[in-house]
XYZ file of C-alpha atoms in Angstrom:
357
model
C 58.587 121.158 70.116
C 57.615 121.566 66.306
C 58.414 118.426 63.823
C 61.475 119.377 62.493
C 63.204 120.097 66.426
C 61.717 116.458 66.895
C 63.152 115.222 64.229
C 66.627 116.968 64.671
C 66.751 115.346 68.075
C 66.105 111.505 67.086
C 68.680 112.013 64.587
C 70.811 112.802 67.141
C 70.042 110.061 69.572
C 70.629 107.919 66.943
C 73.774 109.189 66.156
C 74.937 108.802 69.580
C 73.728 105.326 69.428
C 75.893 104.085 66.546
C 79.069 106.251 68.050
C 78.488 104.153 71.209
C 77.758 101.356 69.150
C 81.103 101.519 66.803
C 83.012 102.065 70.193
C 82.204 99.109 71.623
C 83.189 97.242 68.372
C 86.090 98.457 68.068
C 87.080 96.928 71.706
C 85.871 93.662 70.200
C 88.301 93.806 67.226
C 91.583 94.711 69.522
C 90.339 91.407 71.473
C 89.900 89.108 68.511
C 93.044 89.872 66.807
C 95.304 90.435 69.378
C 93.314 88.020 72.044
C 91.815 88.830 75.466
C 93.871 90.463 77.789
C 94.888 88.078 80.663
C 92.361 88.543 83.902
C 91.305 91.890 84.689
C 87.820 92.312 84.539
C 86.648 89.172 84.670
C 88.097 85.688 85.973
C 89.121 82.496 83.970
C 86.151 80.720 84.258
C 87.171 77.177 86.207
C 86.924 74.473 84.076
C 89.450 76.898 81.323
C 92.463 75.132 80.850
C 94.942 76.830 83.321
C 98.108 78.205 82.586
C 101.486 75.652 82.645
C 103.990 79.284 83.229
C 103.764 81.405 86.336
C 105.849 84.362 87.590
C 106.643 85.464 83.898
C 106.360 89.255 82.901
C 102.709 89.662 82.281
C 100.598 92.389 80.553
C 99.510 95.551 82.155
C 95.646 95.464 82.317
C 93.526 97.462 80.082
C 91.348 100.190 82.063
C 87.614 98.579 82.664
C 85.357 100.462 80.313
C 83.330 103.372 81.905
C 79.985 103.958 81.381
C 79.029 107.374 80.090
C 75.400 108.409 81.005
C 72.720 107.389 79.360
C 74.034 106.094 75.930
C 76.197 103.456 77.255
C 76.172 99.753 76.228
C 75.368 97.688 79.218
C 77.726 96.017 81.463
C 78.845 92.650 80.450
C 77.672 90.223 82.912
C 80.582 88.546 85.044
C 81.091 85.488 85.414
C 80.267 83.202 88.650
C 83.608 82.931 91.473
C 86.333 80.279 90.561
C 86.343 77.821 93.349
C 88.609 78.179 96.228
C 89.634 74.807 95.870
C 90.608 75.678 92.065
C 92.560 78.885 93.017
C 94.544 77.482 95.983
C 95.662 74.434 93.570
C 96.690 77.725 91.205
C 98.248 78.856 94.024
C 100.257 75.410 94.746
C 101.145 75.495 91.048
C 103.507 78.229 91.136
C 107.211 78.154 91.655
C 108.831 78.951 94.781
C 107.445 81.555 97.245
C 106.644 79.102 100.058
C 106.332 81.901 102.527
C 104.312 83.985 100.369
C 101.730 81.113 99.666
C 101.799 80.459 103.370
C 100.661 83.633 103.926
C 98.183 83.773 101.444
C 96.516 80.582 103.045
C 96.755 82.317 106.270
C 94.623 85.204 104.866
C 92.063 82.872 103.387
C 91.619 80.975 106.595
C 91.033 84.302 108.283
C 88.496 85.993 106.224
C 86.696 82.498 106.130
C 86.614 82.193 110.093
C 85.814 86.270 109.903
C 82.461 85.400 108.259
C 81.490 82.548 110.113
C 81.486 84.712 113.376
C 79.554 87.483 111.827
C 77.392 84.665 110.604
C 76.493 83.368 113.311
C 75.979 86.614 115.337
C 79.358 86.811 116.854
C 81.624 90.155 117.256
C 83.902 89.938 114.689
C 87.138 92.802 114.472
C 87.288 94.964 111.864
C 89.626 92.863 108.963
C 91.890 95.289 107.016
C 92.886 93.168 103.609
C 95.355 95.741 102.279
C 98.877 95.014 101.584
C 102.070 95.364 101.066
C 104.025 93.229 98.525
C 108.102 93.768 98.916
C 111.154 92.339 96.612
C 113.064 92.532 94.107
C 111.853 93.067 90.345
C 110.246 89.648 88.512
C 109.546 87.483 92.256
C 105.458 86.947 91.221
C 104.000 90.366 92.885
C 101.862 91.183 90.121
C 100.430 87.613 89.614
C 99.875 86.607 93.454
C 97.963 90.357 93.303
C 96.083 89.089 90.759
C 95.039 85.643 92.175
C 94.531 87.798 95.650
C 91.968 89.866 93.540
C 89.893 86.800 92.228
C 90.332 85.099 95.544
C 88.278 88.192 97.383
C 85.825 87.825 94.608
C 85.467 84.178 95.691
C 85.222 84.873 99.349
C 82.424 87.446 98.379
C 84.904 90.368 99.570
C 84.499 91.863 96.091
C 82.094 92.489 93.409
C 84.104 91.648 90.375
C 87.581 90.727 91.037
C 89.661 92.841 88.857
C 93.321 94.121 88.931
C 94.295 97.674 87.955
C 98.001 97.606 88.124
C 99.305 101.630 88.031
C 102.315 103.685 89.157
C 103.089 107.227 89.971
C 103.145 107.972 86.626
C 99.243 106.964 86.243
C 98.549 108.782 89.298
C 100.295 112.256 89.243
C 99.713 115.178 87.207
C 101.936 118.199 87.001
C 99.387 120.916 88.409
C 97.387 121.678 91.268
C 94.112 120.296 91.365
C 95.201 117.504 88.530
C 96.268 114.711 90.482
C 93.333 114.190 92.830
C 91.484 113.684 89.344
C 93.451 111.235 87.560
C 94.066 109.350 91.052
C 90.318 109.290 91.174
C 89.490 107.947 87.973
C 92.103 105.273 88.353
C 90.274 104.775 91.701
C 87.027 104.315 89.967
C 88.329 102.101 87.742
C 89.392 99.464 90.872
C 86.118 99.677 92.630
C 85.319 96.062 92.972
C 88.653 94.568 93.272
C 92.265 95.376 93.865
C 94.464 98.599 93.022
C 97.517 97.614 92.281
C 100.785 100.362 93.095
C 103.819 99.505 92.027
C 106.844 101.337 92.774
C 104.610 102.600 95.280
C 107.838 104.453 97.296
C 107.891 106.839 94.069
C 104.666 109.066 95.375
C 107.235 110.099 98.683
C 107.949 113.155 96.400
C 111.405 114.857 96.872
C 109.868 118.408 96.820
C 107.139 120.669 98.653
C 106.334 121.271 94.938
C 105.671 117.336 94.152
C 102.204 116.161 93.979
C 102.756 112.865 94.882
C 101.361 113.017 98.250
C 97.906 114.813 96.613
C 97.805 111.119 95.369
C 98.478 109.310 98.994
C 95.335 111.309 100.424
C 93.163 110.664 97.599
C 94.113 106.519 97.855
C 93.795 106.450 101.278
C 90.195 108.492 101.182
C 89.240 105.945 98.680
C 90.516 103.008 101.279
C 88.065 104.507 103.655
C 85.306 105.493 101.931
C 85.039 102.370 99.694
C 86.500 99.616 102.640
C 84.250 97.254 101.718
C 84.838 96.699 97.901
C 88.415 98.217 97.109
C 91.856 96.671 98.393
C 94.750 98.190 98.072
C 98.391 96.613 97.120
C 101.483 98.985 96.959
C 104.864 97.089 96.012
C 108.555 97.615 95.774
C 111.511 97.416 97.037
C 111.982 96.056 100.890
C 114.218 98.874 102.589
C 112.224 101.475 100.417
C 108.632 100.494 100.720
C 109.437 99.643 104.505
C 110.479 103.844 104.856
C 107.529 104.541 102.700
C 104.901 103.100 104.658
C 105.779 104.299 107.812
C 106.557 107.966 106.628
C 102.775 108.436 106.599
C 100.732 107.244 110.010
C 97.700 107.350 107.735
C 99.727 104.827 105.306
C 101.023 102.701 109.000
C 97.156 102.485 109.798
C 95.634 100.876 107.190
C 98.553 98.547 105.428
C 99.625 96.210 108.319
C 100.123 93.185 106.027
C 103.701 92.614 104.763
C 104.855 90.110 101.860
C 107.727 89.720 101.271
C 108.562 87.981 97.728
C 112.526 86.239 97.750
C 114.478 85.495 94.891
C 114.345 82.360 93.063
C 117.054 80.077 93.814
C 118.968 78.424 90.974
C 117.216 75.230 90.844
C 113.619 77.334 91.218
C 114.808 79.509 87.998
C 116.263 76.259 86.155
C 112.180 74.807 86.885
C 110.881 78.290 85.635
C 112.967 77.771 82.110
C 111.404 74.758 81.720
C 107.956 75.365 81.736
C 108.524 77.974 79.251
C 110.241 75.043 77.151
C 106.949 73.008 78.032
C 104.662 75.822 76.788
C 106.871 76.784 74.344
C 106.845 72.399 72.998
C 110.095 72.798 73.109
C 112.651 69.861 74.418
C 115.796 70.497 76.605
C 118.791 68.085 75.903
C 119.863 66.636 79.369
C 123.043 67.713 78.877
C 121.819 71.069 77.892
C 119.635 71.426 80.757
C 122.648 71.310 83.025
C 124.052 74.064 81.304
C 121.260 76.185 81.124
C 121.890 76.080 85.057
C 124.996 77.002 84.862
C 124.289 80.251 82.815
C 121.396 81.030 85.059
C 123.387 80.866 87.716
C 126.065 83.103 86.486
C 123.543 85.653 84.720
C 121.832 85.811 88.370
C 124.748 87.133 90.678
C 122.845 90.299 90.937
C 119.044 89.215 91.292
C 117.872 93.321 91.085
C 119.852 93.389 87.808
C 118.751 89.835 86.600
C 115.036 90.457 87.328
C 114.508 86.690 88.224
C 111.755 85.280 86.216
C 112.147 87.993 83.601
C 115.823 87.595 83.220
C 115.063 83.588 82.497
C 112.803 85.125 79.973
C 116.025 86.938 78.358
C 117.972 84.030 78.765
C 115.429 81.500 76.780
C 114.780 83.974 74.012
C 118.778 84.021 73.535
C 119.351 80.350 73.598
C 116.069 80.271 71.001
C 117.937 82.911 68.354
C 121.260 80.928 68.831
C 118.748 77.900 67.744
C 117.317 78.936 64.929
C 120.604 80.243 63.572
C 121.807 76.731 64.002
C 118.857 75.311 61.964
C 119.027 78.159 59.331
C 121.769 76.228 58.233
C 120.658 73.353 57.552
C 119.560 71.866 54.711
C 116.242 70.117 55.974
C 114.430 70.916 58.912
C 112.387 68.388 60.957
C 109.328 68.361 63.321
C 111.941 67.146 66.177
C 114.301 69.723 64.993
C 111.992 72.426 66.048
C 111.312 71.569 69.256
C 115.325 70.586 70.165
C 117.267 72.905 72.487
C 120.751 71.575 71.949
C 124.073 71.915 74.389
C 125.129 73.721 71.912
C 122.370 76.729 71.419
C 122.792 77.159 75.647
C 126.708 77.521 74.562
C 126.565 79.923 71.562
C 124.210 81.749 73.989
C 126.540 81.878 76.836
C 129.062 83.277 74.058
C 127.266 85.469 73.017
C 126.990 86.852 76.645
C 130.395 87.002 77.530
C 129.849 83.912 79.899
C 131.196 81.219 77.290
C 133.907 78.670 78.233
């Protein structure tokens, strides 16, 4: 190699350096103006200050950052495991779902017990930690996937502890060939922790033609081939993930866990609005906080529809533009002000809904 082919080609490493360089950046700046994505590569560290809201509408994780040969950046260093103790008190934290959380401190006991016997030299059978997560739309089944993830990561049944949260749209392509591709790389992507499928029903296609079940063989290669650092979650809807999982004996086989996530009640959805008036430092009149029932109540007749914790989402931003119309109003504005949620915002919103007085 003469000088000048020398030189051409450290010009070009460098090159590649500062592209790699100005990519990783870039990643930075998202983070620091819009702030770091809730967990999904790494945990919370324990001593963070935990979160007061659970079961609200969270974001969709970001994809983990792939490496790409030799001019990548390295791999940020995770984290050490939460403690158990830490997550399980997460777990007590969150509204409702008292058969869900007895489940999920079934599971721990088991895979704790599991390890002690192979500790100790003992036969141990075979533990299959994939799941299914069933109910309606809003019940927690993206967060309790989430704590599930950073729980295995705890137990030392995964490497990192992440949550990729996809549907069939993420998975399926419209061509031969395509599908088993983008499956894969979503695959990749949840090596180390949990693959989370929502909708999951929506990969039965309807048509010889549909290339849903390309997808199904791919996942459940993946659940074979990686066993010992990927779980699997597919959720939906009872009746339809019920027909979905046993339409496929290789689906039957390896999912034989089943939660299922009920509604909130009333009172569990009036407890759910207040901790977003807690976050929010925002104070509910008493008599107001009666009402707010009420409309919950009435806005909930049809919990599919509703969307449970989302819909008390809906309902709190409503009463909160019905507020600050009220205080537009005024002439002076206090501190106290600000944080009141009056009888009569929960009314104007009601009104505003059709479900006034």
């Amino acid at each position: 190699m003469d000088k000048k082919d020398k030189k051409d080609d450290i010009i070009l490493q460098q090159l590649e350096v500062i592209q790699t360089l100005t990519e990783h950046n870039l990643r930075r700046m998202g983070t620091d103006f819009w702030g770091a994505p809730g967990a999904w590569t790494e945990e919370r560290p324990s001593d963070a200050p935990k979160p007061q809201e659970r079961f609200f509408e969270e974001p969709k994780a970001p994809s983990v950052p792939q490496s790409s040969g030799g001019n990548s950046t390295p791999e940020e260093v995770l984290p050490p495991p939460e403690k158990l103790e830490d997550l399980q008190k997460e777990l007590d934290s969150y509204v409702g779902l008292a058969a869900v959380k007895r489940e999920v401190r079934n599971l721990i006991d088991l895979v704790k017990i599991h390890q002690l016997r192979e500790k100790n030299g003992l036969p141990a059978t075979e533990l299959s930690l994939h799941m299914v997560f069933s109910g309606s739309p809003g019940t927690g089944k993206t967060t309790i996937a989430r704590l599930m993830a950073r729980i295995y990561r705890t137990l030392g049944i995964l490497s990192k502890g992440q949550l990729v949260e996809v549907d069939r749209s993420g998975l399926v392509a419209g061509y031969v060939g395509q599908t088993a591709l983008k499956t894969g790389k979503v695959i990749e992507k949840a090596l180390g922790g949990v693959l989370f499928i929502d909708e999951a029903y929506a990969l039965n296609g309807s048509s010889d033609n549909d290339f849903g079940q390309e997808a199904i063989d791919t996942i459940l290669k993946a659940m074979e081939d990686h066993r010992d650092d990927l779980v699997v979650i597919a959720a939906g809807y009872d009746d339809l993930m019920n027909r979905f999982i046993h339409s496929n004996p290789g689906l039957e086989s390896r999912f034989n866990r089943f939660l299922r996530f009920e509604d909130y009640t009333p009172e569990e959805l009036l407890e759910i609005f207040k901790m977003r008036c807690d976050k929010g430092c925002y104070q509910l009149e008493e008599e107001a906080s009666r009402l707010v029932r009420d409309f919950l109540r009435e806005e909930n007749r049809d919990p599919e529809s509703f969307g449970n914790a989302r819909g008390v989402r809906n309902v709190f931003e409503r009463i909160l533009v019905c507020q600050a119309t009220r205080l537009a109003g005024l002439e002076t504005v206090t501190r106290e002000d600000l944080m009141k949620l009056t009888a009569a915002d929960v009314e104007s919103a009601r009104a505003s809904s059709g479900r006034g007085a």
